[in-house]
Tab-separated table of C-alpha atoms in Angstrom:
chain	number	residue	atom	x	y	z
H	21	MET	CA	123.117	57.284	157.093
H	22	ALA	CA	120.502	60.013	157.211
H	23	THR	CA	116.810	59.167	157.438
H	24	GLU	CA	113.501	60.830	156.724
H	25	LYS	CA	109.918	59.726	157.377
H	26	GLY	CA	107.213	59.809	154.754
H	27	ILE	CA	103.925	58.399	153.506
H	28	VAL	CA	103.570	56.271	150.381
H	29	THR	CA	101.231	58.066	147.971
H	30	SER	CA	101.477	55.645	145.064
H	31	ALA	CA	102.969	52.193	144.627
H	32	THR	CA	103.740	49.622	141.989
H	33	GLN	CA	105.599	46.333	142.338
H	34	SER	CA	108.931	47.974	141.574
H	35	MET	CA	108.620	51.669	142.544
H	36	ILE	CA	106.881	53.813	145.153
H	37	TRP	CA	106.328	57.541	145.476
H	38	ILE	CA	106.684	58.972	148.960
H	39	LYS	CA	105.494	62.327	150.263
H	40	THR	CA	107.838	63.704	152.885
H	41	LEU	CA	108.682	66.967	154.632
H	42	ARG	CA	112.237	68.210	154.875
H	43	SER	CA	112.215	68.303	158.656
H	44	SER	CA	114.463	65.709	160.301
H	45	ALA	CA	117.547	67.887	160.044
H	46	CYS	CA	115.753	70.659	161.926
H	47	GLU	CA	115.166	68.556	165.032
H	48	ALA	CA	118.879	68.449	165.883
H	49	CYS	CA	119.652	72.026	164.846
H	50	GLU	CA	120.747	74.451	167.569
H	51	ALA	CA	118.751	77.296	166.006
H	52	ASN	CA	115.524	75.287	165.916
H	53	ASP	CA	113.645	77.672	168.253
H	54	THR	CA	114.608	80.837	166.402
H	55	CYS	CA	114.723	79.580	162.836
H	56	THR	CA	112.592	81.399	160.287
H	57	GLU	CA	113.228	78.817	157.575
H	58	LYS	CA	110.886	76.233	159.112
H	59	GLU	CA	107.940	77.901	157.411
H	60	ASN	CA	109.653	77.400	154.035
H	61	PHE	CA	109.810	73.618	154.312
H	62	LYS	CA	107.569	72.128	151.711
H	63	GLU	CA	106.361	68.686	150.947
H	64	MET	CA	108.395	66.865	148.380
H	65	MET	CA	107.823	63.702	146.419
H	66	VAL	CA	110.554	61.082	146.321
H	67	GLN	CA	110.595	58.042	144.065
H	68	VAL	CA	112.386	54.952	145.377
H	69	GLU	CA	112.572	51.239	144.618
H	70	ASN	CA	109.895	49.222	146.392
H	71	THR	CA	112.258	46.772	148.081
H	72	LEU	CA	109.983	46.172	151.108
H	73	ASP	CA	106.693	45.674	149.224
H	74	ALA	CA	105.221	48.915	150.587
H	75	ALA	CA	101.675	49.879	149.675
H	76	LYS	CA	99.796	53.154	149.323
H	77	GLY	CA	99.242	54.763	152.720
H	78	ASP	CA	102.156	53.047	154.482
H	79	HIS	CA	104.317	55.189	156.748
H	80	VAL	CA	107.940	54.501	155.843
H	81	VAL	CA	111.470	55.567	156.676
H	82	LEU	CA	113.747	56.595	153.820
H	83	GLY	CA	117.496	56.464	154.105
H	84	PHE	CA	120.356	57.874	152.123
H	85	ASN	CA	124.068	57.447	152.525
H	86	THR	CA	125.861	60.514	153.826
H	87	VAL	CA	129.231	59.881	152.122
H	88	PRO	CA	127.801	60.413	148.611
H	89	LEU	CA	125.914	63.410	150.015
H	90	LEU	CA	129.196	64.910	151.213
H	91	LYS	CA	130.740	64.302	147.784
H	92	LEU	CA	127.830	66.100	146.138
H	93	THR	CA	128.088	68.954	148.626
H	94	PHE	CA	131.769	69.351	147.777
H	95	MET	CA	130.985	69.207	144.063
H	96	LEU	CA	128.273	71.868	144.293
H	97	TYR	CA	129.852	74.306	146.745
H	98	ILE	CA	133.628	73.899	146.944
H	99	PHE	CA	134.527	72.769	143.415
H	100	PRO	CA	133.261	75.970	141.684
H	101	ILE	CA	135.025	78.170	144.219
H	102	LEU	CA	138.306	76.331	143.680
H	103	PHE	CA	137.917	76.779	139.915
H	104	LEU	CA	137.142	80.486	140.429
H	105	ILE	CA	140.271	80.999	142.528
H	106	ALA	CA	142.465	78.985	140.137
H	107	GLY	CA	141.118	80.923	137.160
H	108	ALA	CA	141.671	84.270	138.852
H	109	ALA	CA	145.255	83.312	139.740
H	110	ALA	CA	145.922	82.039	136.205
H	111	GLY	CA	144.470	85.222	134.712
H	112	GLN	CA	146.603	87.407	136.920
H	113	ALA	CA	149.718	85.404	136.020
H	114	ALA	CA	148.928	85.477	132.293
H	115	ALA	CA	148.040	89.195	132.158
H	116	PRO	CA	151.610	90.461	131.592
H	117	LEU	CA	152.157	87.916	128.799
H	118	LEU	CA	148.922	88.995	127.087
H	119	LYS	CA	149.568	92.688	127.842
H	120	LEU	CA	146.258	93.034	129.717
H	121	ASP	CA	145.307	94.705	132.959
H	122	GLN	CA	145.882	92.167	135.771
H	123	SER	CA	142.520	92.850	137.432
H	124	LEU	CA	140.584	92.484	134.201
H	125	ALA	CA	142.427	89.304	133.175
H	126	SER	CA	141.948	87.876	136.653
H	127	LEU	CA	138.211	88.670	136.590
H	128	LEU	CA	137.624	87.223	133.123
H	129	ALA	CA	139.653	84.046	133.698
H	130	GLY	CA	138.005	83.533	137.103
H	131	LEU	CA	134.516	83.845	135.630
H	132	LEU	CA	135.401	81.546	132.745
H	133	CYS	CA	136.700	78.875	135.108
H	134	PHE	CA	133.675	79.338	137.394
H	135	ALA	CA	131.331	78.727	134.441
H	136	THR	CA	133.459	75.755	133.379
H	137	ALA	CA	133.048	74.228	136.845
H	138	PHE	CA	129.257	74.350	136.502
H	139	ALA	CA	129.457	72.827	133.026
H	140	ILE	CA	131.471	69.958	134.507
H	141	ILE	CA	128.930	69.560	137.321
H	142	LYS	CA	126.084	69.463	134.809
H	143	LYS	CA	127.887	66.797	132.783
H	144	PHE	CA	128.444	64.560	135.825
H	145	ASN	CA	124.944	65.140	137.231
H	146	THR	CA	123.277	62.727	134.809
H	147	ARG	CA	125.901	60.057	135.404
H	148	LEU	CA	125.652	60.343	139.198
H	149	ALA	CA	121.849	60.278	139.151
H	150	ARG	CA	121.970	56.758	137.696
H	151	LYS	CA	124.185	55.415	140.476
H	152	LYS	CA	122.338	53.570	143.213
H	153	GLU	CA	124.503	54.969	146.030
H	154	TYR	CA	123.253	58.499	145.312
H	155	ARG	CA	119.574	57.565	145.570
H	156	PRO	CA	117.372	57.294	148.651
H	157	TYR	CA	116.171	53.830	149.644
H	158	LEU	CA	113.577	52.240	151.918
H	159	VAL	CA	114.838	51.461	155.409
H	160	ARG	CA	111.661	50.114	157.005
H	161	ILE	CA	107.902	50.377	157.113
H	162	LEU	CA	106.666	52.051	160.303
H	163	ASN	CA	102.910	51.523	159.963
H	164	ARG	CA	101.405	49.318	157.315
H	165	THR	CA	98.042	50.371	155.950
H	166	ILE	CA	95.581	47.518	155.902
H	167	ILE	CA	93.423	47.724	152.826
H	168	PRO	CA	90.119	45.823	153.165
H	169	ARG	CA	89.392	43.360	150.348
């Protein structure tokens, strides 16, 4: 499980919006001292279920499961490359049958399969976004804001 700290900016009974910085991963990175990307980290807003009755101003810890994250990483980075390679190989094998130049057939089939991989990813994106295991969740409230009545 990976975690990230944030501040609740808005809350309802069922949902909260949390402002967080993408920074926790940097703390353990070996290149932390020399990294130029730290300046590019921006605040981001995350919407999660309000399972701990958090209120506006609370400091909270978000969590997300790493196994689904690894699946998504594979889907976004490795899957298209595998399709590209398979398409290029299929194009090269089919070129003599279609009486085409092997390089051209390999290029065209590789690009077609690469584009197909992203179409598949886009199709599954909506379905995966609905699954609870792919969403961040509240782990705990660090500091509760006391609102005077």
